[in-house]
mmCIF file of N, CA and C in Angstrom:
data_model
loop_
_atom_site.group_PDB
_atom_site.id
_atom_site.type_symbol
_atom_site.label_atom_id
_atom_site.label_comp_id
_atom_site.label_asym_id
_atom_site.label_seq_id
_atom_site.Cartn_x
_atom_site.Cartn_y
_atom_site.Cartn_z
ATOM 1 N N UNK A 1 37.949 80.494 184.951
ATOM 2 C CA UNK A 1 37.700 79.180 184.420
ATOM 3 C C UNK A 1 37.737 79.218 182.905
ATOM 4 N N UNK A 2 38.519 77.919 182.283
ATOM 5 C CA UNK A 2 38.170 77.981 180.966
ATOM 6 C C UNK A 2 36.886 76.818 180.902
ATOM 7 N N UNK A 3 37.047 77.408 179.250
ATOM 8 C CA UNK A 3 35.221 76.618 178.392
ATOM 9 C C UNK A 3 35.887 75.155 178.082
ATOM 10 N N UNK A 4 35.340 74.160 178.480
ATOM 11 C CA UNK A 4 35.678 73.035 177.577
ATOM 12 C C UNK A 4 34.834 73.377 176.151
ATOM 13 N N UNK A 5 35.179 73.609 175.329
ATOM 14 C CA UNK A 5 34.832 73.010 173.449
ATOM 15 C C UNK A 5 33.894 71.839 173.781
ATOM 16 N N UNK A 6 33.051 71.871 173.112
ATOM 17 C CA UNK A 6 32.169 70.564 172.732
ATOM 18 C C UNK A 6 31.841 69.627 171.670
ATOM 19 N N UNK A 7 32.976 70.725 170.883
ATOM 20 C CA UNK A 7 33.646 69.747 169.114
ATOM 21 C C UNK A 7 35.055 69.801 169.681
ATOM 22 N N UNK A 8 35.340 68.743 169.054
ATOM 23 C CA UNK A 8 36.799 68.863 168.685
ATOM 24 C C UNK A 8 37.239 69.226 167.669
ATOM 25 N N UNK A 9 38.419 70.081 167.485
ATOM 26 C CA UNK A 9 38.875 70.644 166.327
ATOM 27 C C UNK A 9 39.798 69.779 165.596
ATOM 28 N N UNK A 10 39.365 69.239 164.054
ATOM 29 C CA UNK A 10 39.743 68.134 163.448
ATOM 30 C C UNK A 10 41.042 69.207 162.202
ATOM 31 N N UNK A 11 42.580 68.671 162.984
ATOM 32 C CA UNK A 11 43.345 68.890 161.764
ATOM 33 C C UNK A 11 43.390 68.089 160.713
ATOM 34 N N UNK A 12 43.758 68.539 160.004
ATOM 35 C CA UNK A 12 44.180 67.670 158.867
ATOM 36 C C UNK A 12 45.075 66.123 159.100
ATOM 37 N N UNK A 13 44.444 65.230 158.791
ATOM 38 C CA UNK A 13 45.382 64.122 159.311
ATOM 39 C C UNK A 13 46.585 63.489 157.788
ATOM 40 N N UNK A 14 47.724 63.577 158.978
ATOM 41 C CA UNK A 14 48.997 63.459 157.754
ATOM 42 C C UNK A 14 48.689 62.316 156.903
ATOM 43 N N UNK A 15 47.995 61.075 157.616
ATOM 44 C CA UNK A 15 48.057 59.609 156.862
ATOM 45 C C UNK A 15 47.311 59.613 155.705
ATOM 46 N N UNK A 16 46.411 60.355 155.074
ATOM 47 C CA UNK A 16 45.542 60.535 154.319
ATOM 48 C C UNK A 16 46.015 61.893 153.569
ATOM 49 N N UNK A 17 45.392 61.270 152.374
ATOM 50 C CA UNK A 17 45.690 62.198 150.770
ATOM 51 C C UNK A 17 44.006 63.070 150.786
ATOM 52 N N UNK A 18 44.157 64.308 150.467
ATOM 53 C CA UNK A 18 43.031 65.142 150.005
ATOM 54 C C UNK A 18 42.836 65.351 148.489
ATOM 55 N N UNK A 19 41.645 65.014 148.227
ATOM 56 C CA UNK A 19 41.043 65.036 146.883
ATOM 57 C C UNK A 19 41.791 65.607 145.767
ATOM 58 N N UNK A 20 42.467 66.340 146.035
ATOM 59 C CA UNK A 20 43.399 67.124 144.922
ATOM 60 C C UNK A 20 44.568 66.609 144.793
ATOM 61 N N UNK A 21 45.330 65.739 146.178
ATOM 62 C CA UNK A 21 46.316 65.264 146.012
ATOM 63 C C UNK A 21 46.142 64.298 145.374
ATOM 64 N N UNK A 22 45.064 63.784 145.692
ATOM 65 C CA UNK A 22 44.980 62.519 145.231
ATOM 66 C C UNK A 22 44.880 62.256 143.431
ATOM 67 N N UNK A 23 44.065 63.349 142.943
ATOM 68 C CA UNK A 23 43.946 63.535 141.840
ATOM 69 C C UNK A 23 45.382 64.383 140.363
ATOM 70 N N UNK A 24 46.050 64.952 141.892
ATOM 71 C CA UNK A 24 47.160 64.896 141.132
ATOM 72 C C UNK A 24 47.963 64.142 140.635
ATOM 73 N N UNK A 25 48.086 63.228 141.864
ATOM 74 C CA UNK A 25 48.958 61.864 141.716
ATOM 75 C C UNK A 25 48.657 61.726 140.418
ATOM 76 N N UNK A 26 47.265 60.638 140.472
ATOM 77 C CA UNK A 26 46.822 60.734 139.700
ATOM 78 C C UNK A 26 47.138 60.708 138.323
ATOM 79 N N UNK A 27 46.746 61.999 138.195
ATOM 80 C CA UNK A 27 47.300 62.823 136.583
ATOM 81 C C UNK A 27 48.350 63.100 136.395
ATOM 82 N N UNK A 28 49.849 63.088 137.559
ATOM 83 C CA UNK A 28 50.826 62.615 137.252
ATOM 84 C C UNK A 28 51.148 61.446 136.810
ATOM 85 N N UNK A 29 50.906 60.533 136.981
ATOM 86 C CA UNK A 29 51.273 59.546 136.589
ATOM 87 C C UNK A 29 50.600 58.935 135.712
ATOM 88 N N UNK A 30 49.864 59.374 135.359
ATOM 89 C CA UNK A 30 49.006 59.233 133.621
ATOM 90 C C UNK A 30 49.805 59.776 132.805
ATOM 91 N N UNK A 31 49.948 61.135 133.001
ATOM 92 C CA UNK A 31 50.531 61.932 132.267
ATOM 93 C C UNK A 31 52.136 61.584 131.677
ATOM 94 N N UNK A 32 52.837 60.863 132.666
ATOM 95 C CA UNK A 32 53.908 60.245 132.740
ATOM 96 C C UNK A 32 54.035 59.445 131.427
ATOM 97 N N UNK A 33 53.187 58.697 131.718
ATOM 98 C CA UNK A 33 52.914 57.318 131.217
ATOM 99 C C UNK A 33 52.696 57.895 129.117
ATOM 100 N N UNK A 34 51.570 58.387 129.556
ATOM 101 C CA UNK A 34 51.466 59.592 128.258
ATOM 102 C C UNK A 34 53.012 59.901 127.177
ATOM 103 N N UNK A 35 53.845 60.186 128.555
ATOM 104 C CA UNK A 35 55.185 61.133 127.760
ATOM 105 C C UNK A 35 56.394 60.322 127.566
ATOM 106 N N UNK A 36 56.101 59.041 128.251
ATOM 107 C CA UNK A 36 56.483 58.019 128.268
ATOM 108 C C UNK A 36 56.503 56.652 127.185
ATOM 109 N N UNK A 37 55.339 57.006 126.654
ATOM 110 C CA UNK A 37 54.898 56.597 125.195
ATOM 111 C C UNK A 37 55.657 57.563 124.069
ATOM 112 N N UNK A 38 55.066 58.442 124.613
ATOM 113 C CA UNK A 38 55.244 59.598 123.109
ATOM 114 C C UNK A 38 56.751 59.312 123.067
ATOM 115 N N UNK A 39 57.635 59.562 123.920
ATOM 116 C CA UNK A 39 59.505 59.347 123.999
ATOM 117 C C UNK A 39 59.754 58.041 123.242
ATOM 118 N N UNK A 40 59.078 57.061 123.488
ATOM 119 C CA UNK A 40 59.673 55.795 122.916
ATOM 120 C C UNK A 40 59.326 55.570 121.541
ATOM 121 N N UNK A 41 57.742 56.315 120.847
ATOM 122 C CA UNK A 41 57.747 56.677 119.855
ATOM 123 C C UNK A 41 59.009 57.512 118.637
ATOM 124 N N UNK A 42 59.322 58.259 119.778
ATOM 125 C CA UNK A 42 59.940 59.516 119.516
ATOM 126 C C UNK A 42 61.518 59.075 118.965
ATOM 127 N N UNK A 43 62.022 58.130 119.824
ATOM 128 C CA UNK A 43 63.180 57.418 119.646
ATOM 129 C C UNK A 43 63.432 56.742 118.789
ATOM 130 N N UNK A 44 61.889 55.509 118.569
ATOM 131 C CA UNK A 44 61.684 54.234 117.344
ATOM 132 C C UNK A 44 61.724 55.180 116.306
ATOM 133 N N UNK A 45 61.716 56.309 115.826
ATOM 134 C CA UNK A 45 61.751 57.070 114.759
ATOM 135 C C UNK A 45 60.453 56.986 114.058
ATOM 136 N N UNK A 46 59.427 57.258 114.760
ATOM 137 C CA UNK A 46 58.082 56.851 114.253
ATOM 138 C C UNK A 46 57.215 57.741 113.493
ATOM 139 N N UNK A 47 56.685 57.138 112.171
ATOM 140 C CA UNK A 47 56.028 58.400 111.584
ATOM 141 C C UNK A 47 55.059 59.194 111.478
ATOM 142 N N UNK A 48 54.736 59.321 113.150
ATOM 143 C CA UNK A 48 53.608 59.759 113.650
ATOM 144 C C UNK A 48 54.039 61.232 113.599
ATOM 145 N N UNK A 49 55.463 61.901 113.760
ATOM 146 C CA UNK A 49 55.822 63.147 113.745
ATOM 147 C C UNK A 49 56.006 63.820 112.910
ATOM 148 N N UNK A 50 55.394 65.059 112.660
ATOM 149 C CA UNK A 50 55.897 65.576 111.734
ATOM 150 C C UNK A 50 56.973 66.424 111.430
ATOM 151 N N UNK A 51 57.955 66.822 110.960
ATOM 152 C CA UNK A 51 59.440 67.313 110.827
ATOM 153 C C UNK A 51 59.679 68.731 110.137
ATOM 154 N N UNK A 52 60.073 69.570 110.432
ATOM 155 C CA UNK A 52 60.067 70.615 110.005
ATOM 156 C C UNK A 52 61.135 71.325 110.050
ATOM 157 N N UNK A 53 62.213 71.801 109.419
ATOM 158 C CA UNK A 53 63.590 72.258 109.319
ATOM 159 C C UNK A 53 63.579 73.691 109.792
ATOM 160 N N UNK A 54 62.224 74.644 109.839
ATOM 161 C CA UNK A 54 62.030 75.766 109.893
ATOM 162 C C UNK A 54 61.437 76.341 111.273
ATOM 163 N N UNK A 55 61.055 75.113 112.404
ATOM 164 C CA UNK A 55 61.106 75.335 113.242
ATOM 165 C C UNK A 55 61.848 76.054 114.526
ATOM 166 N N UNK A 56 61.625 77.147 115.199
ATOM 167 C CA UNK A 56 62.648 77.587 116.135
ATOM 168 C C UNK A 56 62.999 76.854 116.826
ATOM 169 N N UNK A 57 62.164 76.088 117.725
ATOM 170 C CA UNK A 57 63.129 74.935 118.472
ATOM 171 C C UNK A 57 63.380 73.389 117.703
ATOM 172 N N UNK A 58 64.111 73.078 117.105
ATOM 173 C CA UNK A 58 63.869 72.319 116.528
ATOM 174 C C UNK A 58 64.670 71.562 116.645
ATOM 175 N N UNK A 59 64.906 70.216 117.292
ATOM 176 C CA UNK A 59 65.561 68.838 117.993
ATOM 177 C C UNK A 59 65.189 67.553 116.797
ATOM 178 N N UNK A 60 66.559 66.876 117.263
ATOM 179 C CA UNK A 60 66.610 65.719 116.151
ATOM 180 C C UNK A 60 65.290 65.046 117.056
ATOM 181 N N UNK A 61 64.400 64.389 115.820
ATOM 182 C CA UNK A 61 63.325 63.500 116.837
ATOM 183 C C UNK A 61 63.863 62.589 117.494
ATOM 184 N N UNK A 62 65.071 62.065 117.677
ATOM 185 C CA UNK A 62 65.300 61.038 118.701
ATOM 186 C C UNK A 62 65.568 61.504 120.085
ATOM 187 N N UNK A 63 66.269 63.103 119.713
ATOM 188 C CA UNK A 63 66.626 64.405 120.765
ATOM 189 C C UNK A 63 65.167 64.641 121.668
ATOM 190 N N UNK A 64 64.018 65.164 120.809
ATOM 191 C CA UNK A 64 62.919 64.793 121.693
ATOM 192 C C UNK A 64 62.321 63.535 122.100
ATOM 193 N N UNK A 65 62.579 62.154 121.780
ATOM 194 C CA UNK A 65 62.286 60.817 122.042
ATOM 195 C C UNK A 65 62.756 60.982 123.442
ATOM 196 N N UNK A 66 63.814 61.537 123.570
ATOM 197 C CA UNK A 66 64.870 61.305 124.677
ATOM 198 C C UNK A 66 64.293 61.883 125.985
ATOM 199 N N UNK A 67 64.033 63.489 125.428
ATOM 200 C CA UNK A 67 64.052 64.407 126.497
ATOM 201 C C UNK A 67 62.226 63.952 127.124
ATOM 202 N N UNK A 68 61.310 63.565 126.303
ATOM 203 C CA UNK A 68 60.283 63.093 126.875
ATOM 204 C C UNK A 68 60.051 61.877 127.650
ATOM 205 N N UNK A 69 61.037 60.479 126.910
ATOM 206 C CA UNK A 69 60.819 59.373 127.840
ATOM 207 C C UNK A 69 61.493 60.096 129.337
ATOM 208 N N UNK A 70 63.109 60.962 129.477
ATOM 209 C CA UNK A 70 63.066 61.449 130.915
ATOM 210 C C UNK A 70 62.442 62.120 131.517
ATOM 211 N N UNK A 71 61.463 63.083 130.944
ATOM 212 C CA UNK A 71 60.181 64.002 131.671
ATOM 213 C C UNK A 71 59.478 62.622 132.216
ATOM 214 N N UNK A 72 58.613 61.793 131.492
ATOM 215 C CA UNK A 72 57.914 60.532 131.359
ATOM 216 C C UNK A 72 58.341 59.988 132.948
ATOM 217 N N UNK A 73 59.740 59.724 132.978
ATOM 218 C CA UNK A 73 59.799 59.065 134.106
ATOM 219 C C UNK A 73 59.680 59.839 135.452
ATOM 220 N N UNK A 74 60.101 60.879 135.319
ATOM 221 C CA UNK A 74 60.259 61.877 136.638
ATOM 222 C C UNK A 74 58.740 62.256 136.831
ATOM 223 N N UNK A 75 57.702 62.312 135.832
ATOM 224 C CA UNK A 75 56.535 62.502 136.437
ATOM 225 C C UNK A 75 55.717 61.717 136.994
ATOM 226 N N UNK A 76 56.005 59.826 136.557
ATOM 227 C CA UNK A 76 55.657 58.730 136.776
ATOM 228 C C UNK A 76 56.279 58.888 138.300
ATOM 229 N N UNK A 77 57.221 59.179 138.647
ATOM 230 C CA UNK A 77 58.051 58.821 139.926
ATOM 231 C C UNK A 77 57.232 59.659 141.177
ATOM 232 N N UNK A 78 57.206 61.551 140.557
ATOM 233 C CA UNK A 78 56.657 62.611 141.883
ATOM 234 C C UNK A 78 54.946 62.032 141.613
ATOM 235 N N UNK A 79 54.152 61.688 140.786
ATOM 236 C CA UNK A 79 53.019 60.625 140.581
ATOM 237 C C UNK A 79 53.087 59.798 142.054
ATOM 238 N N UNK A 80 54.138 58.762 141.973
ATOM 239 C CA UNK A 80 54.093 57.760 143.050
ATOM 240 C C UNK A 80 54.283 58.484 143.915
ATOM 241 N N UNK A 81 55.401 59.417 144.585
ATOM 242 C CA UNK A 81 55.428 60.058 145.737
ATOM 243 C C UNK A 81 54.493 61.236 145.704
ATOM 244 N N UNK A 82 53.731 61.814 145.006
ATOM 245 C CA UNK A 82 52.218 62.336 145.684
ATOM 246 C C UNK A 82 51.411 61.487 146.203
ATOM 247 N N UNK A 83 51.280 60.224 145.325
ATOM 248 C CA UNK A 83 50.097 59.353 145.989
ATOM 249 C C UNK A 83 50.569 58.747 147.399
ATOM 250 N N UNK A 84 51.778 58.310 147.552
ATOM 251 C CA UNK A 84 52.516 57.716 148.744
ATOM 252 C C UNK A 84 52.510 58.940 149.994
ATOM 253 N N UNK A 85 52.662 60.377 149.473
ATOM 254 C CA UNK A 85 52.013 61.269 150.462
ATOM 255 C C UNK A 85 53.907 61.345 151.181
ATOM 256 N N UNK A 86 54.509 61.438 150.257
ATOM 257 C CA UNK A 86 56.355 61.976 150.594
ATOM 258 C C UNK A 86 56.336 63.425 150.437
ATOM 259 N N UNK A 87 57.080 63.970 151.568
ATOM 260 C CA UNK A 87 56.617 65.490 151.904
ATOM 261 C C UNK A 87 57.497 66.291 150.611
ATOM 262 N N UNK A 88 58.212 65.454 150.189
ATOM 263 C CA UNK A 88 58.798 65.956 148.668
ATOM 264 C C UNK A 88 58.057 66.043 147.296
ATOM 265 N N UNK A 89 57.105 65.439 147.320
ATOM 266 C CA UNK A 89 56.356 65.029 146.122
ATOM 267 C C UNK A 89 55.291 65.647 145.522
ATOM 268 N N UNK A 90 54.778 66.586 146.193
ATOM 269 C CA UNK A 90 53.987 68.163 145.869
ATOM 270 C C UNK A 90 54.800 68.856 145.256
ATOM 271 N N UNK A 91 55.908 69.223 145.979
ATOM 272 C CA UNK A 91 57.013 70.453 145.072
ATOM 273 C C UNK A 91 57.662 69.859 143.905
ATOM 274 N N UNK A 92 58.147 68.626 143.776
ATOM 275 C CA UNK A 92 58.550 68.255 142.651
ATOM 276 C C UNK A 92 57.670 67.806 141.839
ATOM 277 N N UNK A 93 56.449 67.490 141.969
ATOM 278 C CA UNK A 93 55.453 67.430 140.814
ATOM 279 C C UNK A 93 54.804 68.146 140.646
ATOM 280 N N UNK A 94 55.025 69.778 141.105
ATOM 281 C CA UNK A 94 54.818 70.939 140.508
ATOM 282 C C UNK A 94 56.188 71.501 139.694
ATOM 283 N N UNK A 95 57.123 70.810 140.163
ATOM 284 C CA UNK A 95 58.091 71.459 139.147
ATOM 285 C C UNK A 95 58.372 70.576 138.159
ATOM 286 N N UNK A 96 58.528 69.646 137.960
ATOM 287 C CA UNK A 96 58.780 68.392 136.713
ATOM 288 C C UNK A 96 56.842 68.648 136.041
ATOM 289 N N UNK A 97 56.070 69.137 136.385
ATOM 290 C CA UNK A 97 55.359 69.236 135.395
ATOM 291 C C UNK A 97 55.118 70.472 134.712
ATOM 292 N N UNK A 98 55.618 71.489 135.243
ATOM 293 C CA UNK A 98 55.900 72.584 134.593
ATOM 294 C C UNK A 98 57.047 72.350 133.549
ATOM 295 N N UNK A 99 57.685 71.729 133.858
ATOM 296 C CA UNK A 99 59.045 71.104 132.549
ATOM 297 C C UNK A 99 58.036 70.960 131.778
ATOM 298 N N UNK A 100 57.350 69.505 132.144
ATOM 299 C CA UNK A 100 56.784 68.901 131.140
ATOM 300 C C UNK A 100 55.581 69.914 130.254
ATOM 301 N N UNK A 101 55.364 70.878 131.085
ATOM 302 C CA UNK A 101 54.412 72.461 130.104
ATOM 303 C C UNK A 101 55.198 72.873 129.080
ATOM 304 N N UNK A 102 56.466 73.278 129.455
ATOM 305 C CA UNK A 102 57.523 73.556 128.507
ATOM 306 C C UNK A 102 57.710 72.764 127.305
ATOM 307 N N UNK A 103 57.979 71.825 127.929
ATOM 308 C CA UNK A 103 58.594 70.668 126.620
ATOM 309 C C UNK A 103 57.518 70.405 125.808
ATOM 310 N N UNK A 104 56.518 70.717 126.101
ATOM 311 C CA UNK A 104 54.866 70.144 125.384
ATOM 312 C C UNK A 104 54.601 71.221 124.474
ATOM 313 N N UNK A 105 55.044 72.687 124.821
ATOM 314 C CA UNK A 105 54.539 74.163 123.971
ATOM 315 C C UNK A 105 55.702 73.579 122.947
ATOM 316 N N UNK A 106 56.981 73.631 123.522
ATOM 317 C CA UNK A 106 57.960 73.160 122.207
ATOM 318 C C UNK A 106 57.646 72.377 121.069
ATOM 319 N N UNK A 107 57.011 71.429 121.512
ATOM 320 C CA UNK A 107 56.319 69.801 120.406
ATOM 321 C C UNK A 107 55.066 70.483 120.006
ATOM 322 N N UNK A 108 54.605 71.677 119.927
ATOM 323 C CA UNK A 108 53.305 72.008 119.515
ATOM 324 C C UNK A 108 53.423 71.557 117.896
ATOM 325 N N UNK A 109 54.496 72.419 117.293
ATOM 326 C CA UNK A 109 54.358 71.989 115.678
ATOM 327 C C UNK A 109 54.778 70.196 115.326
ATOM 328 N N UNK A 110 55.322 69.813 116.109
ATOM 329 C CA UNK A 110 55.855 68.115 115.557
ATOM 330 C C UNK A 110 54.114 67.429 115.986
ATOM 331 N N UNK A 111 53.556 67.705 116.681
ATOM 332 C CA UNK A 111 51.946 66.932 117.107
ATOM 333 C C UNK A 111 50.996 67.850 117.636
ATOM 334 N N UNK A 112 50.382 68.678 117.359
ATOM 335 C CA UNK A 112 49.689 69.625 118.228
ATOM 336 C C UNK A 112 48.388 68.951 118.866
ATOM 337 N N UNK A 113 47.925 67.629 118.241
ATOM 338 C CA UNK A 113 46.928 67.244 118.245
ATOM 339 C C UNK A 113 47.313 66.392 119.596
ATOM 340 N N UNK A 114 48.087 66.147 120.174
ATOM 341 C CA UNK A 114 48.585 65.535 121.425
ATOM 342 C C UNK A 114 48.954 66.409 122.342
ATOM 343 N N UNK A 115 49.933 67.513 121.935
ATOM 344 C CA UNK A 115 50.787 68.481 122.789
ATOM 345 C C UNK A 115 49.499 69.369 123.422
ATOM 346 N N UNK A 116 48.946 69.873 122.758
ATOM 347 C CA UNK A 116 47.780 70.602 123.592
ATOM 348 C C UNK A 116 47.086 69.977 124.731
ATOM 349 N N UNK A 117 46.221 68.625 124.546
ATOM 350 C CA UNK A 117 45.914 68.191 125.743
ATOM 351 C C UNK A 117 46.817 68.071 126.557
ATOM 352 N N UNK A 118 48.200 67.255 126.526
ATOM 353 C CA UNK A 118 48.996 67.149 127.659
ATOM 354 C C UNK A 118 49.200 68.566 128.184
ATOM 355 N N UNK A 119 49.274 69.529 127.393
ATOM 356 C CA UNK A 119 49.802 71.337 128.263
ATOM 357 C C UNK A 119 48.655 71.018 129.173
ATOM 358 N N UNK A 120 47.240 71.020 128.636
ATOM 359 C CA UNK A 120 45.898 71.069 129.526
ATOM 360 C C UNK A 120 45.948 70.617 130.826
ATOM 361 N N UNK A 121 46.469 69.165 130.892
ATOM 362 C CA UNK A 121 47.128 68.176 131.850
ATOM 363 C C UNK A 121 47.737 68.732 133.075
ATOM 364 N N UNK A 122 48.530 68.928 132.111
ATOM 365 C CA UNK A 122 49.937 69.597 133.040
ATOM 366 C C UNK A 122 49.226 70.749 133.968
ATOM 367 N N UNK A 123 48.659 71.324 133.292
ATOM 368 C CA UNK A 123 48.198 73.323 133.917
ATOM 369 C C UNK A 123 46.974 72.339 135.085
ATOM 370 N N UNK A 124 46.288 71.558 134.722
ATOM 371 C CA UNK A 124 45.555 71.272 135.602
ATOM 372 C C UNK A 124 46.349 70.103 136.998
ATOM 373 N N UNK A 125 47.839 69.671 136.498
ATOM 374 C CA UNK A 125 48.202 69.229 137.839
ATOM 375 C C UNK A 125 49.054 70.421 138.576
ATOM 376 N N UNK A 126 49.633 71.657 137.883
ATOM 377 C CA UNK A 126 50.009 72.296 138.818
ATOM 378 C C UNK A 126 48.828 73.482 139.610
ATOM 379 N N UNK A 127 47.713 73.441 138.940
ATOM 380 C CA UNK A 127 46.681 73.944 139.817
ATOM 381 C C UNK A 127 46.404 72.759 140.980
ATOM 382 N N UNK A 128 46.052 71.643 140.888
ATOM 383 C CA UNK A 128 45.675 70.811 141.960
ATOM 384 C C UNK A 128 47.368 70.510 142.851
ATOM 385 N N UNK A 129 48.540 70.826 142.526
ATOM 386 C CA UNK A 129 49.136 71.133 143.667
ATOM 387 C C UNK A 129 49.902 72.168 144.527
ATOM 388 N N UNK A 130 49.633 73.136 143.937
ATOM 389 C CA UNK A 130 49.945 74.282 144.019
ATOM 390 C C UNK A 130 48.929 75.212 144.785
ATOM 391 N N UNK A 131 47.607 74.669 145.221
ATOM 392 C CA UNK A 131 46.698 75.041 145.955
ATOM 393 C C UNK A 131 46.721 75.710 147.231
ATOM 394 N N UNK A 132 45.971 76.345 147.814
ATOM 395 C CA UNK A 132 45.684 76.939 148.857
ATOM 396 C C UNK A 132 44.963 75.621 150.049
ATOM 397 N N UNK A 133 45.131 75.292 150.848
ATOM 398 C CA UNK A 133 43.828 75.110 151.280
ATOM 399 C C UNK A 133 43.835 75.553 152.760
ATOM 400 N N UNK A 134 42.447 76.047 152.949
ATOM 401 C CA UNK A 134 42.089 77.270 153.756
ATOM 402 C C UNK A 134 40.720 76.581 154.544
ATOM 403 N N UNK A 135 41.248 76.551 155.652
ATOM 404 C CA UNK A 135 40.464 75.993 157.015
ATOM 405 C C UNK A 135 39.876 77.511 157.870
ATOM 406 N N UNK A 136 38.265 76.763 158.078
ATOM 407 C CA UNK A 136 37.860 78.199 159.011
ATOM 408 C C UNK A 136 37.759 77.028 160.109
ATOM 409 N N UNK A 137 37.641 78.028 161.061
ATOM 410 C CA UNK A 137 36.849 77.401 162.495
ATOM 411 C C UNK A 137 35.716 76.944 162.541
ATOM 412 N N UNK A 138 34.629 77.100 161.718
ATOM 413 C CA UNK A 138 33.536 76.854 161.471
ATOM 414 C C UNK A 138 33.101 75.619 160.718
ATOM 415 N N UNK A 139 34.636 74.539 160.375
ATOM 416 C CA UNK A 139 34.562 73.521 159.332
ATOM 417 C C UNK A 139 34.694 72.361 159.688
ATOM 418 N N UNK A 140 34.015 71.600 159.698
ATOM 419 C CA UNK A 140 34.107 70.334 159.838
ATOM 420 C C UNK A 140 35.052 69.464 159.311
#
């Protein structure tokens, strides 16, 4: 004879976002929005940047206007498809925000006073999707 169980064992249900997803979204799409600003700044030729000829990476500011309003949008977008819960939208908003890590260490000398928090951002949405999560038998 088998045991009937007297819990039922609760998977994860697909229709619903978990706290981290949710918070990624989230901070994708803040963050978006964020790089999304800074690009259109970046473009208007605004003299919020500062310019430096001696820089190693060093892009015409409209060159970075550019390359941030398109980070801007692609993180605004895997943003909506984390929160919408599209089985695509974890992996690509771990990888379009690792861009956006990149492109942010680059802009350290044109704004550091911006570029640092957004890296912060960023490192904290590819920890919240890039996660483990680890079910015992013992869990409700």
């Amino acid at each position: 004879m088998t045991a009937v169980p007297t819990k039922t064992r609760r998977g994860r249900d697909s229709a619903t976002l978990d706290g981290a997803s949710l918070a990624a979204g989230g901070m994708l799409t803040f963050s978006g929005s964020l790089s999304i600003l800074m690009g259109v700044s970046g473009i208007a030729q605004d003299s919020l940047f500062a310019t430096s000829s001696r820089y190693t990476y060093w892009f015409d500011l409209t060159t970075w206007g550019v390359l941030h309003l398109v980070v801007g949008v692609l993180l605004v977008i895997t943003g909506l498809a984390v929160l919408v819960h599209k089985s695509w939208g974890r992996g690509a908003g771990a990888a379009v925000a690792a861009i956006s890590l990149i492109t942010q260490f680059m802009f350290v000398p044109h704004y550091p006073a911006w570029a640092i928090p957004i890296m912060t951002l960023d490192l904290l949405i590819l920890f919240a999707l890039t996660r483990f999560h680890i079910e015992t038998s013992g869990s409700r």
